[in-house]
Amino acid sequence: MGFLNRFFLFYKEGNSDSNVPYWRVSALRIILFSGMILCLAVFLNSFSDAVDANLTHILVITSSFLIAMLGLLWLSSGYYRFCAHLLLLTIVGASTACNLFLADPGLAQIGSMLMYACPLIALMLISGRVALFYGVINIIPFLLISNNINLAFFAQPEVQFPNVTWYISGTMFVFFNVCIPLAFGRTIVAAKRLNDQVIQVNEGLKNKNALYRVFFAESRRPKIVADCDGIIIDFNRRAKEVFFLNENIKSSDVSIRELFSELSEESLNSGHQIISHENTYQRVVKLLIPDAQSYVYEFVDCTQEKRLQGHLTELENQNKRLRYIDSQTNLPNKEWFELQCSKLITKSGRDFYVVVAQSESTDYLRLKHGDEVVKQFLVSSYNRLKKNSLNPCLIASISLNQLVFILPGKFSHNLSNILSELKNALDREYVSQGVRSQQSFKFGVASFPEHSKLSGELVSFANESLKFVSNNQVFSLYDAENSEDFVEQHEISILLDEAISQSELDIHFQPKVDSSGKCVGLEALARWNSRLLGHVSPAKFIPIAEEYRMISRLTDLVVQKVCAAIANWREQDMPLPTVAINISFLDFSQPDFISKLVKHLADFSVKPTQIELELTESCLESDVVDSLKIIEELQSWGFKVSVDDFGVGYSSITRLAYYPIKKLKLDRTLIRQVHLSNRQYNLVKGIHRICEELDISCVVEGVEIQEQLNSLIKIGFSEFQGFYFSKPLSKASYEQQLRENNGVFVSSSLASRL
């Protein structure tokens, strides 16, 4: 069967090397093969009768047609068109032979009918024109039959061939009932497969049309489509509103450069171009649409950004003069200190200590008195060091609660006493703007050249050693052994970087449910099972990802895997709940955050409405205007935006007045004692009341016991998340639970109540 499939090309689609559809080659071979079998049967069966009757011309005719069929079958792959035309001529020849060599006029007329199959075969194998030609040619046998014209007088057969009636009738029967139907069957199968492909393509077009509406027609950004010559062929509603475009432009051969004369192909090909239009500035990005051989010009209003850039350029020129001065305190900064320290190393080479002094009272003072008082206290601390009799060298500010300075190596024998004396001087009462307060300083120390010969590393090591100063110590000298945690953290960061690059992290899904346990959404959580470290807790690798600036790549990986899971569930006709993804401050502050997010969704044909973005409160701590603009743009795309861990930050309630948040997730710390503490119960009840007034829905996370759930239901909450219902599940486990429990996640106690 395998050989027959390959020879007759039953399952092969597309075109052959000669650009002929395989189904036509297959149909030709079927006709030739079945015709060859027919000719072989006639030749073998008539051979002895022809010899006995001394009918040489019969032997010549039957053997000729057999050889012709064999030859055409052999040449059918490489010389398809030649073989197809020759097959038609062979049929015409067979019909003609019947008229010439059959003495019986009735049989001759039956043989003439063989030509009636030519238009059908020509239409199937070659083209409509050839079929039309043979249709016209068929007038000849029609006239011969209708007028009872006998051509046998040309050949003048003297002897009627034995059993000729059986041969002619059998040949016509087999040809019209086997050869042609088999070929047409192959053609019908090819047509059905083509129809199935068209259906699949139409489904793909429907999906693409939906994406077109989301990402083009309904986009909040102006978009114009132009052909390879720059002629405008389409634009979306936003472009029409912003640039006052008329629908007639689409059919008027208007070039996009007629509307935007500043556009430069060189600039666009290198990435993007900023042009001025009316009283605005527009960032233009040119994207190729490969299948359509067209380009999409996307416009982003960057007027405010451009003006801000002008202001920043002016400020940068001013800051060049103040490069080594801290702008908040007008004290020498870290860059100045490292430069002077490097000069000292180069010129002197003597031993010295780099000391970082850190105030532990800064956060309290900032909350109580504000940043201005903190700045004044830092300046006062700087002046005390400058005037101290121990003469610390190269004093500079490296943050609002840290000063750095140098002590000579001669103090090595009594370093503890020297730093204690400096601490006493720095800790004395401060008075600024009528505010009296004391500070408490601690010191981190690194030694040159013992610990490093680079100024930057010395400052870093001294700063690092601050973490190891205990309550009963004044200072901590840098010790590599005390930094093993940092080394371990660095090693984990390397493995994490590789794991993210290799997509080694998995995604688990924790259901969000209603009071009955019915799944109403999912939260995607990253899990890392390292080949070297084993299972690594998210509480460990997430902070490392943030500290080493890998969190955006980790978020990209989570988004891609979530989109892949949603696409897979869609293919399996499984329920598609909204999936929440945690977004950190570092993600939120990336300039290309939204564009990357949209691209990942487009790669898997996932709609923004299927994704919920859980923002931490730190995302809202940046500039209110910028944060509000980003949230509004996300919502305009269709993303659901919620605030995660609500209740941790002290200003959470205040922020609800500024941001169009539609959903909050209450932190587990708020509801831990909700069933035991009236104060906590009333606090949670108050938050729920506020959310109701602001039309904000709430999800309560961390539900672990029945009593908590009862109290929360009594308050009025309707959406929950926690181990009481389900722990985070792998994709396979979630799908299994879904199939077994029909989307209901309940504990045994809740199940008994239901």
mmCIF file of C-alpha atoms in Angstrom, residues 486-734:
data_model
loop_
_atom_site.group_PDB
_atom_site.id
_atom_site.type_symbol
_atom_site.label_atom_id
_atom_site.label_comp_id
_atom_site.label_asym_id
_atom_site.label_seq_id
_atom_site.Cartn_x
_atom_site.Cartn_y
_atom_site.Cartn_z
ATOM 1 C CA PHE A 486 26.030 38.183 49.196
ATOM 2 C CA VAL A 487 28.158 35.732 47.242
ATOM 3 C CA GLU A 488 25.366 33.154 47.467
ATOM 4 C CA GLN A 489 22.913 35.774 46.314
ATOM 5 C CA HIS A 490 25.170 36.572 43.372
ATOM 6 C CA GLU A 491 25.508 32.882 42.454
ATOM 7 C CA ILE A 492 21.738 32.452 42.616
ATOM 8 C CA SER A 493 21.363 35.507 40.401
ATOM 9 C CA ILE A 494 23.635 33.899 37.780
ATOM 10 C CA LEU A 495 21.635 30.655 37.833
ATOM 11 C CA LEU A 496 18.385 32.618 37.776
ATOM 12 C CA ASP A 497 19.587 34.599 34.769
ATOM 13 C CA GLU A 498 20.317 31.335 32.949
ATOM 14 C CA ALA A 499 16.996 29.814 34.079
ATOM 15 C CA ILE A 500 15.063 32.782 32.678
ATOM 16 C CA SER A 501 17.009 32.621 29.392
ATOM 17 C CA GLN A 502 16.314 28.875 29.100
ATOM 18 C CA SER A 503 12.633 29.195 30.181
ATOM 19 C CA GLU A 504 13.399 26.877 33.086
ATOM 20 C CA LEU A 505 10.813 28.456 35.380
ATOM 21 C CA ASP A 506 7.314 27.004 35.498
ATOM 22 C CA ILE A 507 3.964 28.662 36.071
ATOM 23 C CA HIS A 508 1.511 27.487 38.719
ATOM 24 C CA PHE A 509 -2.054 28.738 38.887
ATOM 25 C CA GLN A 510 -3.937 29.485 42.119
ATOM 26 C CA PRO A 511 -7.717 29.680 41.652
ATOM 27 C CA LYS A 512 -9.783 32.672 42.706
ATOM 28 C CA VAL A 513 -13.224 31.416 43.747
ATOM 29 C CA ASP A 514 -16.612 32.571 44.944
ATOM 30 C CA SER A 515 -18.106 31.488 48.257
ATOM 31 C CA SER A 516 -19.199 28.155 46.755
ATOM 32 C CA GLY A 517 -15.704 27.364 45.509
ATOM 33 C CA LYS A 518 -16.524 28.009 41.827
ATOM 34 C CA CYS A 519 -13.411 29.198 39.973
ATOM 35 C CA VAL A 520 -13.834 32.785 38.735
ATOM 36 C CA GLY A 521 -10.196 33.541 37.914
ATOM 37 C CA LEU A 522 -6.584 32.471 38.314
ATOM 38 C CA GLU A 523 -3.367 34.011 39.589
ATOM 39 C CA ALA A 524 -0.162 33.029 37.766
ATOM 40 C CA LEU A 525 2.787 32.367 40.098
ATOM 41 C CA ALA A 526 6.379 31.664 39.043
ATOM 42 C CA ARG A 527 8.004 28.496 40.383
ATOM 43 C CA TRP A 528 11.660 27.533 39.998
ATOM 44 C CA ASN A 529 12.956 23.982 40.271
ATOM 45 C CA SER A 530 16.653 24.486 39.538
ATOM 46 C CA ARG A 531 18.714 21.599 38.219
ATOM 47 C CA LEU A 532 21.495 22.589 40.666
ATOM 48 C CA LEU A 533 19.636 24.137 43.606
ATOM 49 C CA GLY A 534 16.409 22.142 43.558
ATOM 50 C CA HIS A 535 13.213 23.980 44.519
ATOM 51 C CA VAL A 536 13.930 27.661 45.168
ATOM 52 C CA SER A 537 11.301 29.629 47.065
ATOM 53 C CA PRO A 538 9.759 32.648 45.282
ATOM 54 C CA ALA A 539 10.429 34.587 48.488
ATOM 55 C CA LYS A 540 14.114 34.096 47.710
ATOM 56 C CA PHE A 541 14.445 34.418 43.935
ATOM 57 C CA ILE A 542 11.900 37.228 43.358
ATOM 58 C CA PRO A 543 13.846 39.787 45.500
ATOM 59 C CA ILE A 544 17.059 38.689 43.763
ATOM 60 C CA ALA A 545 15.424 39.194 40.374
ATOM 61 C CA GLU A 546 14.412 42.702 41.444
ATOM 62 C CA GLU A 547 17.793 43.577 42.927
ATOM 63 C CA TYR A 548 19.719 42.370 39.868
ATOM 64 C CA ARG A 549 17.281 43.969 37.422
ATOM 65 C CA MET A 550 16.010 40.680 35.970
ATOM 66 C CA ILE A 551 12.417 41.118 37.081
ATOM 67 C CA SER A 552 11.270 42.518 33.714
ATOM 68 C CA ARG A 553 12.665 39.478 31.878
ATOM 69 C CA LEU A 554 11.022 37.205 34.450
ATOM 70 C CA THR A 555 7.718 39.016 33.933
ATOM 71 C CA ASP A 556 8.077 38.608 30.147
ATOM 72 C CA LEU A 557 8.589 34.861 30.626
ATOM 73 C CA VAL A 558 5.533 34.612 32.917
ATOM 74 C CA VAL A 559 3.389 36.546 30.398
ATOM 75 C CA GLN A 560 4.533 34.289 27.520
ATOM 76 C CA LYS A 561 3.821 31.082 29.468
ATOM 77 C CA VAL A 562 0.424 32.356 30.624
ATOM 78 C CA CYS A 563 -0.498 33.282 27.036
ATOM 79 C CA ALA A 564 0.658 29.844 25.829
ATOM 80 C CA ALA A 565 -1.528 28.189 28.499
ATOM 81 C CA ILE A 566 -4.570 30.282 27.527
ATOM 82 C CA ALA A 567 -4.021 29.447 23.838
ATOM 83 C CA ASN A 568 -3.784 25.748 24.722
ATOM 84 C CA TRP A 569 -6.999 25.876 26.779
ATOM 85 C CA ARG A 570 -8.735 27.639 23.908
ATOM 86 C CA GLU A 571 -7.718 24.837 21.511
ATOM 87 C CA GLN A 572 -9.101 22.252 23.976
ATOM 88 C CA ASP A 573 -12.397 24.200 24.374
ATOM 89 C CA MET A 574 -11.711 24.545 28.104
ATOM 90 C CA PRO A 575 -13.055 27.454 30.204
ATOM 91 C CA LEU A 576 -10.932 30.604 29.865
ATOM 92 C CA PRO A 577 -10.906 32.434 33.223
ATOM 93 C CA THR A 578 -9.142 35.773 33.610
ATOM 94 C CA VAL A 579 -5.507 35.152 34.615
ATOM 95 C CA ALA A 580 -3.829 37.646 36.977
ATOM 96 C CA ILE A 581 -0.120 38.417 36.561
ATOM 97 C CA ASN A 582 1.922 40.258 39.189
ATOM 98 C CA ILE A 583 3.639 43.423 37.936
ATOM 99 C CA SER A 584 6.488 44.969 39.924
ATOM 100 C CA PHE A 585 7.544 48.599 40.082
ATOM 101 C CA LEU A 586 10.527 47.846 37.820
ATOM 102 C CA ASP A 587 8.178 46.393 35.163
ATOM 103 C CA PHE A 588 5.814 49.309 35.466
ATOM 104 C CA SER A 589 8.584 51.881 35.044
ATOM 105 C CA GLN A 590 9.927 50.383 31.791
ATOM 106 C CA PRO A 591 9.217 52.682 28.796
ATOM 107 C CA ASP A 592 8.375 49.720 26.553
ATOM 108 C CA PHE A 593 6.305 47.875 29.173
ATOM 109 C CA ILE A 594 2.952 48.164 27.359
ATOM 110 C CA SER A 595 4.339 47.520 23.862
ATOM 111 C CA LYS A 596 6.104 44.317 25.004
ATOM 112 C CA LEU A 597 2.990 43.173 26.851
ATOM 113 C CA VAL A 598 0.785 43.667 23.792
ATOM 114 C CA LYS A 599 3.300 41.895 21.525
ATOM 115 C CA HIS A 600 3.355 38.796 23.765
ATOM 116 C CA LEU A 601 -0.457 38.644 23.664
ATOM 117 C CA ALA A 602 -0.507 39.078 19.892
ATOM 118 C CA ASP A 603 1.964 36.188 19.445
ATOM 119 C CA PHE A 604 -0.584 33.806 21.011
ATOM 120 C CA SER A 605 -3.805 35.547 19.840
ATOM 121 C CA VAL A 606 -4.759 36.275 23.447
ATOM 122 C CA LYS A 607 -7.085 39.202 24.093
ATOM 123 C CA PRO A 608 -6.153 41.801 26.750
ATOM 124 C CA THR A 609 -9.509 41.216 28.454
ATOM 125 C CA GLN A 610 -8.266 37.753 29.441
ATOM 126 C CA ILE A 611 -5.389 39.227 31.463
ATOM 127 C CA GLU A 612 -5.516 40.985 34.839
ATOM 128 C CA LEU A 613 -2.446 42.970 35.926
ATOM 129 C CA GLU A 614 -1.898 43.006 39.704
ATOM 130 C CA LEU A 615 0.146 46.103 40.535
ATOM 131 C CA THR A 616 2.019 46.373 43.814
ATOM 132 C CA GLU A 617 1.573 49.630 45.719
ATOM 133 C CA SER A 618 5.153 50.554 44.810
ATOM 134 C CA CYS A 619 3.942 50.937 41.205
ATOM 135 C CA LEU A 620 1.793 53.822 42.411
ATOM 136 C CA GLU A 621 4.560 55.528 44.399
ATOM 137 C CA SER A 622 6.130 57.099 41.306
ATOM 138 C CA ASP A 623 4.853 60.275 39.714
ATOM 139 C CA VAL A 624 1.041 60.282 39.965
ATOM 140 C CA VAL A 625 0.575 61.676 36.469
ATOM 141 C CA ASP A 626 2.802 59.020 34.850
ATOM 142 C CA SER A 627 1.251 56.169 36.820
ATOM 143 C CA LEU A 628 -2.267 57.374 36.039
ATOM 144 C CA LYS A 629 -1.441 57.668 32.336
ATOM 145 C CA ILE A 630 -0.048 54.123 32.195
ATOM 146 C CA ILE A 631 -3.042 52.664 34.051
ATOM 147 C CA GLU A 632 -5.488 54.457 31.769
ATOM 148 C CA GLU A 633 -3.648 53.224 28.664
ATOM 149 C CA LEU A 634 -3.671 49.646 29.988
ATOM 150 C CA GLN A 635 -7.407 49.887 30.620
ATOM 151 C CA SER A 636 -7.965 51.343 27.151
ATOM 152 C CA TRP A 637 -6.398 48.189 25.703
ATOM 153 C CA GLY A 638 -8.841 46.103 27.724
ATOM 154 C CA PHE A 639 -6.545 44.905 30.525
ATOM 155 C CA LYS A 640 -8.060 44.544 33.988
ATOM 156 C CA VAL A 641 -5.927 46.482 36.479
ATOM 157 C CA SER A 642 -5.972 45.700 40.211
ATOM 158 C CA VAL A 643 -3.852 46.526 43.265
ATOM 159 C CA ASP A 644 -2.133 43.620 45.004
ATOM 160 C CA ASP A 645 -1.337 43.334 48.746
ATOM 161 C CA PHE A 646 -3.739 46.164 49.582
ATOM 162 C CA GLY A 647 -3.400 47.295 53.182
ATOM 163 C CA VAL A 648 0.390 46.962 53.497
ATOM 164 C CA GLY A 649 1.282 50.546 52.563
ATOM 165 C CA TYR A 650 0.319 53.337 54.933
ATOM 166 C CA SER A 651 -1.174 55.502 52.170
ATOM 167 C CA SER A 652 -3.259 52.836 50.457
ATOM 168 C CA ILE A 653 -6.672 54.388 51.156
ATOM 169 C CA THR A 654 -5.519 57.802 49.931
ATOM 170 C CA ARG A 655 -4.413 56.415 46.581
ATOM 171 C CA LEU A 656 -7.897 55.151 45.786
ATOM 172 C CA ALA A 657 -8.914 58.758 45.205
ATOM 173 C CA TYR A 658 -6.330 59.263 42.453
ATOM 174 C CA TYR A 659 -6.316 56.059 40.443
ATOM 175 C CA PRO A 660 -9.174 54.443 38.423
ATOM 176 C CA ILE A 661 -8.685 51.091 40.154
ATOM 177 C CA LYS A 662 -11.531 48.604 39.623
ATOM 178 C CA LYS A 663 -10.257 45.806 41.839
ATOM 179 C CA LEU A 664 -8.270 45.342 45.060
ATOM 180 C CA LYS A 665 -6.698 42.297 46.593
ATOM 181 C CA LEU A 666 -6.686 42.504 50.392
ATOM 182 C CA ASP A 667 -3.411 41.353 51.905
ATOM 183 C CA ARG A 668 -3.519 38.213 54.028
ATOM 184 C CA THR A 669 -2.302 40.166 57.092
ATOM 185 C CA LEU A 670 -5.599 42.083 57.156
ATOM 186 C CA ILE A 671 -7.785 38.992 57.524
ATOM 187 C CA ARG A 672 -5.546 36.707 59.586
ATOM 188 C CA GLN A 673 -7.468 37.426 62.839
ATOM 189 C CA VAL A 674 -10.717 38.610 61.268
ATOM 190 C CA HIS A 675 -12.670 35.835 63.021
ATOM 191 C CA LEU A 676 -11.067 36.520 66.408
ATOM 192 C CA SER A 677 -10.552 40.284 66.628
ATOM 193 C CA ASN A 678 -13.462 42.737 66.547
ATOM 194 C CA ARG A 679 -11.072 45.556 65.654
ATOM 195 C CA GLN A 680 -9.726 43.647 62.648
ATOM 196 C CA TYR A 681 -13.249 42.578 61.658
ATOM 197 C CA ASN A 682 -14.464 46.194 61.743
ATOM 198 C CA LEU A 683 -11.382 47.388 59.850
ATOM 199 C CA VAL A 684 -11.969 44.881 57.033
ATOM 200 C CA LYS A 685 -15.674 45.738 57.085
ATOM 201 C CA GLY A 686 -14.808 49.419 56.704
ATOM 202 C CA ILE A 687 -12.541 48.725 53.738
ATOM 203 C CA HIS A 688 -15.321 46.697 52.122
ATOM 204 C CA ARG A 689 -17.754 49.571 52.675
ATOM 205 C CA ILE A 690 -15.341 52.050 51.064
ATOM 206 C CA CYS A 691 -14.867 49.755 48.061
ATOM 207 C CA GLU A 692 -18.625 49.440 47.644
ATOM 208 C CA GLU A 693 -18.996 53.223 47.640
ATOM 209 C CA LEU A 694 -16.186 53.559 45.043
ATOM 210 C CA ASP A 695 -17.524 50.667 42.924
ATOM 211 C CA ILE A 696 -14.337 48.653 43.487
ATOM 212 C CA SER A 697 -14.478 44.857 43.695
ATOM 213 C CA CYS A 698 -12.373 42.999 46.263
ATOM 214 C CA VAL A 699 -10.497 39.733 46.337
ATOM 215 C CA VAL A 700 -9.449 38.397 49.727
ATOM 216 C CA GLU A 701 -6.246 36.371 49.685
ATOM 217 C CA GLY A 702 -4.857 34.117 52.390
ATOM 218 C CA VAL A 703 -8.140 32.398 53.327
ATOM 219 C CA GLU A 704 -7.020 29.294 55.197
ATOM 220 C CA ILE A 705 -9.791 28.236 57.583
ATOM 221 C CA GLN A 706 -13.584 28.003 57.621
ATOM 222 C CA GLU A 707 -13.970 30.633 60.370
ATOM 223 C CA GLN A 708 -12.177 33.262 58.281
ATOM 224 C CA LEU A 709 -14.415 32.478 55.312
ATOM 225 C CA ASN A 710 -17.581 32.736 57.425
ATOM 226 C CA SER A 711 -16.589 36.173 58.739
ATOM 227 C CA LEU A 712 -15.673 37.444 55.282
ATOM 228 C CA ILE A 713 -18.945 36.184 53.747
ATOM 229 C CA LYS A 714 -20.809 37.883 56.586
ATOM 230 C CA ILE A 715 -19.091 41.184 55.747
ATOM 231 C CA GLY A 716 -20.144 40.794 52.116
ATOM 232 C CA PHE A 717 -17.059 39.594 50.256
ATOM 233 C CA SER A 718 -17.713 37.333 47.263
ATOM 234 C CA GLU A 719 -14.286 36.481 45.816
ATOM 235 C CA PHE A 720 -11.578 34.576 47.697
ATOM 236 C CA GLN A 721 -8.160 33.017 47.282
ATOM 237 C CA GLY A 722 -6.188 30.825 49.622
ATOM 238 C CA PHE A 723 -5.096 27.363 50.705
ATOM 239 C CA TYR A 724 -8.557 26.711 52.139
ATOM 240 C CA PHE A 725 -9.769 26.323 48.571
ATOM 241 C CA SER A 726 -6.627 25.325 46.701
ATOM 242 C CA LYS A 727 -2.871 25.738 46.765
ATOM 243 C CA PRO A 728 -1.129 26.911 43.557
ATOM 244 C CA LEU A 729 -1.419 24.119 40.959
ATOM 245 C CA SER A 730 0.659 23.157 37.973
ATOM 246 C CA LYS A 731 -1.089 23.515 34.615
ATOM 247 C CA ALA A 732 -1.689 19.756 34.410
ATOM 248 C CA SER A 733 -3.044 19.577 37.989
ATOM 249 C CA TYR A 734 -5.350 22.527 37.379
#
